[in-house]
């Protein structure tokens, strides 16, 4: 476990604060800013070495349509997502809220409105928990780089940073998640005064859940663009783009996660006891990319039928199941959910199960399935010829055991007597 931080309340308090988050499983990340107008990734200013004075012009041309956040929140709800995290300020340094820390913001320029306020209102309208992404790294602020070499600049920049976080934690009602990002260029939490900053945030928002990217472990780890479970007892959330870019960037359909790929990620995070924060990068006007809408809508339809295998309190599968060619597991106590993604036909065999199966059924319909279990070979019989799931051909079989199930296969095979 991480070091004990001044800002970090007792572990029991953390478990209470994070119960909803663990059980929610699935959230929407939203990357939207001046960079969206260029459509070449949110790092475009850095990658193309666009001078600040040239890049700043984007602050005057950005004219989003009215309340696009309602579209995002409606889609998130429909997709089975339970919370959202939106960029309040990305590395470009443009603030999407009514800040007093800088005039480089959406109220003073371009949009001429508080985009964070609109986002918060939309989340509440659709019953979604609210997360704020905040980039510590800032390519626009004059002290954003020299703070690493000049103590007076560091003081000014840390005061600016803490001031921004204070506003975000004070001015928009109850906020559920603070998602820090990229703590360049200061090389320690002491230089960022991270414990003081997060302590202030938690004092303003007692239920707040905070990630690990202000150089303190805080509440959860953040594997990015890959899924790797943290050590048992440590919360984690995999954040993933839809098509390789966080900010809006057109890409051919093949570059966007398919419905099956999103379900595969959902199964992996559930099996590891973690969360999935899947990103959309809205167009400049705030519209949701068509492929994201289309595929998230299908994911939501699938979750409406199979959510029991994903949401709520789950057990980790590592050390309990081995890989299978026809599918993979998620687990809740004595009930295993077999996500069959390669439908074998009328019979499905699973070897190595050491627990007695009591009941097998289709999760979606509840219809029982006949089975034979002899020694460590389970055969489910009388199945339809093709996968019953017509959304993504991922059919979940609910397997209820007499004791918490365990599968042992190894590399050998049964020796015929
Ligand atoms: C960061 C941002 O740079 C990116 O634009 C996006 O907001 C993402 C969610 O977070 O990306 C990172 C952060 C950390 C690493 C790599 C990319 N890292 O530690 O290697």
Tab-separated table of C-alpha atoms and ligand atoms in Angstrom:
chain	number	residue	atom	x	y	z
A	1	UNK	CA	0.000	0.000	0.000
A	2	UNK	CA	1.119	3.605	-0.538
A	3	UNK	CA	2.644	5.869	2.056
A	4	UNK	CA	0.321	7.431	4.584
A	5	UNK	CA	-0.408	10.947	3.455
A	6	UNK	CA	-1.568	13.876	5.518
A	7	UNK	CA	-4.569	14.142	3.197
A	8	UNK	CA	-5.379	10.474	3.343
A	9	UNK	CA	-8.154	9.565	5.850
A	10	UNK	CA	-8.321	6.086	7.456
A	11	UNK	CA	-8.664	3.090	5.119
A	12	UNK	CA	-12.108	2.311	6.567
A	13	UNK	CA	-13.252	5.750	5.559
A	14	UNK	CA	-11.868	5.108	2.083
A	15	UNK	CA	-13.857	1.867	1.770
A	16	UNK	CA	-17.047	3.709	2.713
A	17	UNK	CA	-16.350	6.604	0.342
A	18	UNK	CA	-15.500	4.289	-2.561
A	19	UNK	CA	-18.278	1.670	-2.239
A	20	UNK	CA	-20.418	3.356	-4.922
A	21	UNK	CA	-17.365	3.789	-7.172
A	22	UNK	CA	-16.358	0.137	-7.035
A	23	UNK	CA	-19.914	-1.024	-7.666
A	24	UNK	CA	-20.366	1.508	-10.505
A	25	UNK	CA	-17.573	-0.144	-12.536
A	26	UNK	CA	-17.982	1.928	-15.710
A	27	UNK	CA	-17.532	5.666	-16.378
A	28	UNK	CA	-17.263	8.109	-19.262
A	29	UNK	CA	-14.127	10.223	-19.717
A	30	UNK	CA	-14.568	13.432	-21.723
A	31	UNK	CA	-11.636	15.299	-23.299
A	32	UNK	CA	-12.835	18.589	-24.772
A	33	UNK	CA	-10.922	21.848	-25.199
A	34	UNK	CA	-9.371	24.301	-27.631
A	35	UNK	CA	-7.432	21.399	-29.178
A	36	UNK	CA	-10.738	19.850	-30.310
A	37	UNK	CA	-10.921	22.539	-32.993
A	38	UNK	CA	-7.765	21.210	-34.655
A	39	UNK	CA	-8.819	17.560	-34.538
A	40	UNK	CA	-5.258	16.282	-34.222
A	41	UNK	CA	-5.108	15.007	-30.596
A	42	UNK	CA	-4.990	17.030	-27.380
A	43	UNK	CA	-1.173	17.136	-27.500
A	44	UNK	CA	-1.231	19.007	-30.828
A	45	UNK	CA	0.275	22.207	-29.303
A	46	UNK	CA	3.261	20.201	-28.065
A	47	UNK	CA	3.647	17.773	-30.956
A	48	UNK	CA	3.461	20.508	-33.636
A	49	UNK	CA	5.364	23.071	-31.538
A	50	UNK	CA	2.577	25.651	-31.975
A	51	UNK	CA	3.745	28.904	-30.330
A	52	UNK	CA	1.576	30.022	-27.377
A	53	UNK	CA	0.575	33.305	-29.056
A	54	UNK	CA	-0.587	31.421	-32.147
A	55	UNK	CA	-2.377	28.714	-30.128
A	56	UNK	CA	-4.184	31.331	-27.993
A	57	UNK	CA	-6.170	32.420	-31.061
A	58	UNK	CA	-8.157	29.191	-30.656
A	59	UNK	CA	-9.599	30.693	-27.457
A	60	UNK	CA	-11.460	33.252	-29.573
A	61	UNK	CA	-12.697	30.931	-32.307
A	62	UNK	CA	-14.137	28.209	-30.039
A	63	UNK	CA	-17.948	28.467	-30.220
A	64	UNK	CA	-19.541	25.255	-28.865
A	65	UNK	CA	-23.227	24.613	-29.489
A	66	UNK	CA	-25.692	25.016	-26.569
A	67	UNK	CA	-25.354	22.481	-23.723
A	68	UNK	CA	-23.574	19.579	-25.471
A	69	UNK	CA	-22.921	18.057	-22.034
A	70	UNK	CA	-26.567	16.915	-21.960
A	71	UNK	CA	-25.848	14.750	-24.998
A	72	UNK	CA	-22.784	13.246	-23.322
A	73	UNK	CA	-24.653	12.552	-20.073
A	74	UNK	CA	-27.667	11.067	-21.874
A	75	UNK	CA	-25.352	8.745	-23.824
A	76	UNK	CA	-23.396	7.800	-20.703
A	77	UNK	CA	-26.651	6.872	-18.960
A	78	UNK	CA	-27.830	4.879	-21.972
A	79	UNK	CA	-24.444	3.126	-22.177
A	80	UNK	CA	-24.650	1.888	-18.587
A	81	UNK	CA	-21.978	4.294	-17.365
A	82	UNK	CA	-22.508	5.491	-13.783
A	83	UNK	CA	-20.116	8.446	-13.554
A	84	UNK	CA	-18.317	10.963	-15.734
A	85	UNK	CA	-14.926	12.709	-15.607
A	86	UNK	CA	-14.463	15.814	-17.770
A	87	UNK	CA	-11.345	17.882	-18.482
A	88	UNK	CA	-11.694	21.191	-16.637
A	89	UNK	CA	-8.214	22.260	-17.793
A	90	UNK	CA	-5.942	20.132	-19.966
A	91	UNK	CA	-2.234	20.708	-20.636
A	92	UNK	CA	-3.084	23.606	-23.008
A	93	UNK	CA	-3.963	25.615	-19.904
A	94	UNK	CA	-7.383	26.828	-21.060
A	95	UNK	CA	-9.856	26.724	-18.146
A	96	UNK	CA	-13.378	25.573	-18.969
A	97	UNK	CA	-14.833	27.166	-15.831
A	98	UNK	CA	-15.375	30.680	-14.412
A	99	UNK	CA	-11.985	31.004	-12.775
A	100	UNK	CA	-10.402	34.059	-11.140
A	101	UNK	CA	-6.916	32.538	-11.553
A	102	UNK	CA	-6.553	33.500	-15.240
A	103	UNK	CA	-8.513	35.235	-17.989
A	104	UNK	CA	-7.615	32.311	-20.284
A	105	UNK	CA	-11.004	30.729	-19.672
A	106	UNK	CA	-14.291	29.830	-21.326
A	107	UNK	CA	-16.277	32.621	-19.630
A	108	UNK	CA	-13.947	35.471	-20.603
A	109	UNK	CA	-13.190	34.155	-24.116
A	110	UNK	CA	-14.634	32.207	-27.055
A	111	UNK	CA	-17.533	30.219	-25.576
A	112	UNK	CA	-18.406	33.085	-23.164
A	113	UNK	CA	-19.985	30.557	-20.800
A	114	UNK	CA	-19.097	28.260	-17.898
A	115	UNK	CA	-18.740	24.869	-19.593
A	116	UNK	CA	-18.005	23.129	-16.299
A	117	UNK	CA	-21.263	24.437	-14.818
A	118	UNK	CA	-23.131	23.048	-17.852
A	119	UNK	CA	-21.391	19.688	-17.440
A	120	UNK	CA	-22.230	19.482	-13.728
A	121	UNK	CA	-25.873	20.352	-14.430
A	122	UNK	CA	-26.080	17.644	-17.103
A	123	UNK	CA	-24.539	14.992	-14.844
A	124	UNK	CA	-27.099	15.774	-12.152
A	125	UNK	CA	-29.970	15.753	-14.631
A	126	UNK	CA	-29.058	12.199	-15.663
A	127	UNK	CA	-28.138	10.932	-12.190
A	128	UNK	CA	-24.425	10.494	-12.875
A	129	UNK	CA	-21.646	10.999	-10.333
A	130	UNK	CA	-19.356	13.914	-11.186
A	131	UNK	CA	-15.613	13.868	-11.782
A	132	UNK	CA	-13.257	16.720	-12.605
A	133	UNK	CA	-10.034	16.065	-14.532
A	134	UNK	CA	-7.358	18.697	-13.794
A	135	UNK	CA	-3.980	18.808	-15.550
A	136	UNK	CA	-1.188	19.957	-13.238
A	137	UNK	CA	1.038	20.438	-16.277
A	138	UNK	CA	0.210	23.747	-17.977
A	139	UNK	CA	1.747	24.822	-21.296
A	140	UNK	CA	0.182	28.292	-21.198
A	141	UNK	CA	0.980	29.599	-17.702
A	142	UNK	CA	4.239	31.639	-17.751
A	143	UNK	CA	5.497	29.722	-14.685
A	144	UNK	CA	4.320	26.335	-15.943
A	145	UNK	CA	7.822	25.241	-16.920
A	146	UNK	CA	10.222	27.602	-15.106
A	147	UNK	CA	8.615	26.642	-11.768
A	148	UNK	CA	10.996	23.686	-11.835
A	149	UNK	CA	14.049	25.970	-11.704
A	150	UNK	CA	12.887	29.138	-9.949
A	151	UNK	CA	11.476	29.084	-6.395
A	152	UNK	CA	9.482	32.310	-6.849
A	153	UNK	CA	7.935	30.863	-10.031
A	154	UNK	CA	7.196	27.614	-8.174
A	155	UNK	CA	5.425	29.551	-5.430
A	156	UNK	CA	3.316	31.454	-7.946
A	157	UNK	CA	2.484	28.337	-9.971
A	158	UNK	CA	1.614	26.188	-6.928
A	159	UNK	CA	-0.610	29.004	-5.625
A	160	UNK	CA	-2.274	29.162	-9.083
A	161	UNK	CA	-2.739	25.387	-9.110
A	162	UNK	CA	-4.154	25.184	-5.588
A	163	UNK	CA	-6.358	28.205	-6.386
A	164	UNK	CA	-7.841	26.417	-9.409
A	165	UNK	CA	-8.510	23.248	-7.422
A	166	UNK	CA	-10.083	25.269	-4.610
A	167	UNK	CA	-12.485	26.947	-7.056
A	168	UNK	CA	-13.446	23.622	-8.633
A	169	UNK	CA	-14.053	22.073	-5.206
A	170	UNK	CA	-15.977	25.119	-3.905
A	171	UNK	CA	-18.183	26.473	-6.671
A	172	UNK	CA	-20.059	23.536	-8.232
A	173	UNK	CA	-21.774	21.716	-5.375
A	174	UNK	CA	-20.979	18.104	-4.495
A	175	UNK	CA	-18.132	16.750	-6.603
A	176	UNK	CA	-17.351	13.025	-6.430
A	177	UNK	CA	-13.984	12.511	-8.140
A	178	UNK	CA	-10.811	14.618	-8.527
A	179	UNK	CA	-8.739	13.236	-11.391
A	180	UNK	CA	-5.293	14.889	-11.429
A	181	UNK	CA	-3.068	14.457	-14.458
A	182	UNK	CA	0.599	14.802	-15.476
A	183	UNK	CA	2.530	16.332	-12.602
A	184	UNK	CA	5.345	17.650	-14.839
A	185	UNK	CA	7.668	19.559	-14.232
A	186	UNK	CA	7.857	19.429	-10.400
A	187	UNK	CA	9.592	16.258	-9.329
A	188	UNK	CA	7.974	15.532	-5.947
A	189	UNK	CA	4.663	15.791	-4.093
A	190	UNK	CA	6.440	18.116	-1.686
A	191	UNK	CA	7.196	20.597	-4.485
A	192	UNK	CA	3.564	20.443	-5.665
A	193	UNK	CA	2.436	20.578	-2.007
A	194	UNK	CA	0.098	17.787	-3.076
A	195	UNK	CA	-0.875	16.656	0.422
A	196	UNK	CA	-1.934	20.195	1.316
A	197	UNK	CA	-3.807	20.597	-1.999
A	198	UNK	CA	-5.698	17.303	-1.685
A	199	UNK	CA	-6.251	17.883	2.026
A	200	UNK	CA	-7.917	21.186	1.087
A	201	UNK	CA	-9.990	19.435	-1.606
A	202	UNK	CA	-11.122	16.741	0.828
A	203	UNK	CA	-12.010	19.341	3.453
A	204	UNK	CA	-14.269	21.024	0.888
A	205	UNK	CA	-15.606	17.697	-0.470
A	206	UNK	CA	-15.538	15.101	2.369
A	207	UNK	CA	-16.689	12.226	0.120
A	208	UNK	CA	-14.161	12.984	-2.603
A	209	UNK	CA	-12.310	10.182	-4.401
A	210	UNK	CA	-8.850	11.173	-5.672
A	211	UNK	CA	-6.507	9.454	-8.149
A	212	UNK	CA	-2.749	8.906	-7.945
A	213	UNK	CA	-1.467	11.477	-10.442
A	214	UNK	CA	-0.435	14.279	-8.055
A	215	UNK	CA	2.460	12.008	-7.027
A	216	UNK	CA	0.651	10.557	-4.002
A	217	UNK	CA	-1.137	7.159	-4.110
A	218	UNK	CA	-4.394	8.572	-2.654
A	219	UNK	CA	-7.458	6.449	-3.509
A	220	UNK	CA	-6.845	4.650	-6.812
A	221	UNK	CA	-4.314	3.781	-9.499
A	222	UNK	CA	-4.766	4.757	-13.164
A	223	UNK	CA	-3.392	2.309	-15.765
A	224	UNK	CA	-3.725	4.092	-19.089
A	225	UNK	CA	-4.527	2.466	-22.441
A	226	UNK	CA	-3.935	-0.949	-20.880
A	227	UNK	CA	-5.651	-3.098	-18.282
A	228	UNK	CA	-3.599	-4.382	-15.385
A	229	UNK	CA	-5.120	-5.076	-11.979
A	230	UNK	CA	-3.446	-3.403	-9.011
A	231	UNK	CA	-2.299	-5.473	-6.036
A	232	UNK	CA	-5.229	-6.818	-3.986
A	233	UNK	CA	-6.637	-4.123	-1.724
A	234	UNK	CA	-5.616	-1.240	-4.021
A	235	UNK	CA	-8.397	0.342	-6.101
A	236	UNK	CA	-7.676	0.905	-9.786
A	237	UNK	CA	-9.352	2.282	-12.894
A	238	UNK	CA	-8.162	1.667	-16.453
A	239	UNK	CA	-8.619	4.767	-18.622
A	240	UNK	CA	-8.942	4.048	-22.338
A	241	UNK	CA	-9.401	6.091	-25.490
A	242	UNK	CA	-12.016	5.014	-28.015
A	243	UNK	CA	-9.690	5.417	-31.004
A	244	UNK	CA	-6.174	6.215	-29.760
A	245	UNK	CA	-6.742	9.947	-29.219
A	246	UNK	CA	-8.247	11.484	-26.064
A	247	UNK	CA	-9.160	14.708	-27.796
A	248	UNK	CA	-11.249	14.684	-30.979
A	249	UNK	CA	-9.421	13.145	-33.923
A	250	UNK	CA	-11.151	11.532	-36.897
A	251	UNK	CA	-10.109	7.925	-37.552
A	252	UNK	CA	-11.378	5.055	-39.746
A	253	UNK	CA	-14.011	2.783	-38.098
A	254	UNK	CA	-11.427	0.027	-37.705
A	255	UNK	CA	-9.474	2.269	-35.313
A	256	UNK	CA	-12.404	2.610	-32.901
A	257	UNK	CA	-13.051	-0.014	-30.216
A	258	UNK	CA	-15.757	-2.394	-31.396
A	259	UNK	CA	-18.658	-3.320	-29.111
A	260	UNK	CA	-16.956	-6.687	-28.476
A	261	UNK	CA	-13.719	-4.894	-27.620
A	262	UNK	CA	-15.494	-2.666	-25.069
A	263	UNK	CA	-17.185	-5.739	-23.562
A	264	UNK	CA	-13.793	-7.479	-23.408
A	265	UNK	CA	-12.382	-4.510	-21.475
A	266	UNK	CA	-15.406	-4.485	-19.173
A	267	UNK	CA	-14.948	-8.175	-18.432
A	268	UNK	CA	-11.229	-7.716	-17.752
A	269	UNK	CA	-11.700	-4.826	-15.311
A	270	UNK	CA	-14.556	-6.640	-13.560
A	271	UNK	CA	-12.485	-9.823	-13.221
A	272	UNK	CA	-9.683	-7.710	-11.714
A	273	UNK	CA	-11.960	-5.813	-9.329
A	274	UNK	CA	-11.275	-2.532	-11.133
A	275	UNK	CA	-13.103	0.130	-13.155
A	276	UNK	CA	-13.172	1.192	-16.801
A	277	UNK	CA	-13.140	4.904	-17.698
A	278	UNK	CA	-13.817	4.969	-21.442
A	279	UNK	CA	-13.206	8.246	-23.245
A	280	UNK	CA	-15.130	10.239	-25.800
A	281	UNK	CA	-13.461	13.206	-27.509
A	282	UNK	CA	-16.353	15.450	-28.571
A	283	UNK	CA	-16.141	17.476	-31.797
A	284	UNK	CA	-15.379	21.214	-31.506
A	285	UNK	CA	-19.070	22.083	-31.159
A	286	UNK	CA	-19.463	19.427	-28.466
A	287	UNK	CA	-21.191	16.779	-30.587
A	288	UNK	CA	-20.525	13.144	-29.758
A	289	UNK	CA	-18.570	11.292	-32.486
A	290	UNK	CA	-20.990	9.042	-34.406
A	291	UNK	CA	-18.979	5.841	-33.889
A	292	UNK	CA	-18.745	6.442	-30.139
A	293	UNK	CA	-22.494	7.012	-29.931
A	294	UNK	CA	-23.327	3.974	-32.053
A	295	UNK	CA	-21.056	1.581	-30.172
A	296	UNK	CA	-21.800	2.881	-26.676
A	297	UNK	CA	-25.525	2.584	-27.370
A	298	UNK	CA	-25.026	-1.109	-28.217
A	299	UNK	CA	-22.880	-1.617	-25.090
A	300	UNK	CA	-25.697	-0.126	-23.033
A	301	UNK	CA	-28.259	-2.504	-24.551
A	302	UNK	CA	-25.976	-5.438	-23.705
A	303	UNK	CA	-25.437	-4.204	-20.134
A	304	UNK	CA	-29.172	-3.772	-19.643
A	305	UNK	CA	-29.442	-7.570	-20.095
A	306	UNK	CA	-26.166	-8.692	-18.508
A	307	UNK	CA	-25.225	-5.993	-15.984
A	308	UNK	CA	-25.454	-8.467	-13.084
A	309	UNK	CA	-22.120	-9.886	-14.304
A	310	UNK	CA	-20.481	-6.436	-14.126
A	311	UNK	CA	-21.954	-4.112	-11.514
A	312	UNK	CA	-21.974	-4.389	-7.737
A	313	UNK	CA	-19.613	-6.201	-5.400
A	314	UNK	CA	-17.421	-8.658	-7.318
A	315	UNK	CA	-14.602	-11.042	-6.428
A	316	UNK	CA	-11.312	-11.028	-8.286
A	317	UNK	CA	-10.795	-13.950	-10.636
A	318	UNK	CA	-7.002	-14.043	-10.554
A	319	UNK	CA	-5.811	-17.328	-9.079
A	320	UNK	CA	-9.290	-18.846	-9.376
A	321	UNK	CA	-9.787	-19.443	-13.107
A	322	UNK	CA	-7.598	-20.273	-16.077
A	323	UNK	CA	-7.990	-19.186	-19.694
A	324	UNK	CA	-10.584	-20.920	-21.845
A	325	UNK	CA	-10.883	-20.884	-25.665
A	326	UNK	CA	-14.643	-20.198	-25.612
A	327	UNK	CA	-14.899	-17.513	-22.974
A	328	UNK	CA	-13.791	-15.882	-19.698
A	329	UNK	CA	-15.205	-15.456	-16.172
A	330	UNK	CA	-16.355	-12.822	-13.732
A	331	UNK	CA	-17.209	-13.805	-10.187
A	332	UNK	CA	-19.480	-12.977	-7.285
A	333	UNK	CA	-19.058	-15.350	-4.334
A	334	UNK	CA	-20.371	-18.799	-5.349
A	335	UNK	CA	-21.680	-17.538	-8.702
A	336	UNK	CA	-19.461	-17.454	-11.775
A	337	UNK	CA	-20.475	-15.662	-14.970
A	338	UNK	CA	-19.056	-17.285	-18.087
A	339	UNK	CA	-18.837	-14.695	-20.877
A	340	UNK	CA	-18.953	-17.016	-23.884
A	341	UNK	CA	-17.575	-15.025	-26.836
A	342	UNK	CA	-16.817	-18.016	-29.117
A	343	UNK	CA	-20.042	-20.010	-29.211
A	344	UNK	CA	-19.263	-23.761	-29.506
A	345	UNK	CA	-22.778	-24.964	-30.493
A	346	UNK	CA	-25.114	-27.382	-28.701
A	347	UNK	CA	-22.631	-28.306	-25.961
A	348	UNK	CA	-20.094	-26.250	-24.000
A	349	UNK	CA	-17.441	-28.030	-21.915
A	350	UNK	CA	-15.440	-26.438	-19.110
A	351	UNK	CA	-12.684	-28.503	-17.545
A	352	UNK	CA	-10.938	-28.266	-14.206
A	353	UNK	CA	-13.788	-26.899	-12.086
A	354	UNK	CA	-13.311	-28.143	-8.523
A	355	UNK	CA	-16.645	-26.959	-7.169
A	356	UNK	CA	-20.041	-28.676	-7.453
A	357	UNK	CA	-22.338	-26.908	-9.896
A	358	UNK	CA	-25.845	-26.445	-8.508
A	359	UNK	CA	-27.510	-24.544	-11.363
A	360	UNK	CA	-26.670	-23.300	-14.859
A	361	UNK	CA	-28.757	-20.711	-16.703
A	362	UNK	CA	-28.687	-17.992	-19.342
A	363	UNK	CA	-28.124	-14.718	-17.475
A	364	UNK	CA	-30.280	-12.679	-19.844
A	365	UNK	CA	-33.373	-14.924	-19.833
A	366	UNK	CA	-32.898	-16.894	-16.617
A	367	UNK	CA	-33.687	-20.070	-18.605
A	368	UNK	CA	-32.063	-23.138	-17.024
A	369	UNK	CA	-29.430	-25.140	-18.859
A	370	UNK	CA	-29.009	-28.920	-18.545
A	371	UNK	CA	-25.547	-30.047	-17.526
A	372	UNK	CA	-23.474	-33.070	-16.600
A	373	UNK	CA	-20.549	-32.709	-14.184
A	374	UNK	CA	-18.296	-35.735	-13.840
A	375	UNK	CA	-15.053	-35.393	-11.914
A	376	UNK	CA	-13.529	-32.146	-13.245
A	377	UNK	CA	-15.415	-32.027	-16.519
A	378	UNK	CA	-18.560	-29.909	-16.833
A	379	UNK	CA	-20.677	-30.165	-19.984
A	380	UNK	CA	-23.555	-27.747	-20.593
A	381	UNK	CA	-26.040	-29.388	-22.931
A	382	UNK	CA	-28.999	-28.529	-25.134
A	383	UNK	CA	-27.616	-25.139	-26.112
A	384	UNK	CA	-28.775	-23.280	-29.224
A	385	UNK	CA	-26.663	-23.708	-32.347
A	386	UNK	CA	-25.626	-20.030	-32.398
A	387	UNK	CA	-24.893	-17.507	-29.657
A	388	UNK	CA	-28.189	-16.228	-28.207
A	389	UNK	CA	-26.718	-12.722	-27.760
A	390	UNK	CA	-27.533	-10.827	-30.953
A	391	UNK	CA	-25.859	-7.554	-29.895
A	392	UNK	CA	-22.237	-8.712	-29.791
A	393	UNK	CA	-22.359	-12.526	-29.747
A	394	UNK	CA	-21.240	-12.486	-26.108
A	395	UNK	CA	-23.637	-14.711	-24.156
A	396	UNK	CA	-23.262	-14.826	-20.374
A	397	UNK	CA	-23.945	-18.151	-18.664
A	398	UNK	CA	-24.693	-17.940	-14.959
A	399	UNK	CA	-23.083	-20.848	-13.071
A	400	UNK	CA	-24.142	-21.215	-9.434
A	401	UNK	CA	-21.894	-23.461	-7.333
A	402	UNK	CA	-22.184	-25.043	-3.898
A	403	UNK	CA	-18.923	-23.371	-2.861
A	404	UNK	CA	-16.885	-20.482	-4.295
A	405	UNK	CA	-15.649	-21.937	-7.609
A	406	UNK	CA	-12.064	-22.686	-8.499
A	407	UNK	CA	-10.631	-24.016	-11.745
A	408	UNK	CA	-7.394	-25.996	-11.965
A	409	UNK	CA	-6.234	-27.157	-15.406
A	410	UNK	CA	-2.472	-26.736	-15.761
A	411	UNK	CA	-0.747	-28.138	-18.846
A	412	UNK	CA	-1.350	-31.880	-18.396
A	413	UNK	CA	-4.377	-33.891	-19.499
A	414	UNK	CA	-6.538	-36.445	-17.750
A	415	UNK	CA	-4.907	-39.883	-17.740
A	416	UNK	CA	-7.356	-42.437	-19.177
A	417	UNK	CA	-7.432	-45.448	-16.810
B	1	LIG	C1	-2.245	11.904	-19.931
B	1	LIG	C2	-2.454	13.098	-20.869
B	1	LIG	O1	-1.199	13.512	-21.365
B	1	LIG	C3	-3.359	12.701	-21.993
B	1	LIG	O2	-3.542	13.794	-22.855
B	1	LIG	C4	-4.709	12.238	-21.396
B	1	LIG	O3	-5.312	13.327	-20.729
B	1	LIG	C5	-4.445	11.066	-20.451
B	1	LIG	C6	-5.715	10.620	-19.748
B	1	LIG	O4	-3.495	11.423	-19.453
B	1	LIG	O5	-1.558	10.894	-20.654
B	1	LIG	C7	-0.545	10.237	-20.068
B	1	LIG	C8	-0.275	10.344	-18.743
B	1	LIG	C9	0.758	9.623	-18.183
B	1	LIG	C10	1.520	8.803	-19.007
B	1	LIG	C11	1.260	8.710	-20.352
B	1	LIG	C12	0.217	9.428	-20.894
B	1	LIG	N1	2.607	8.056	-18.442
B	1	LIG	O6	2.792	8.116	-17.199
B	1	LIG	O7	3.315	7.357	-19.192
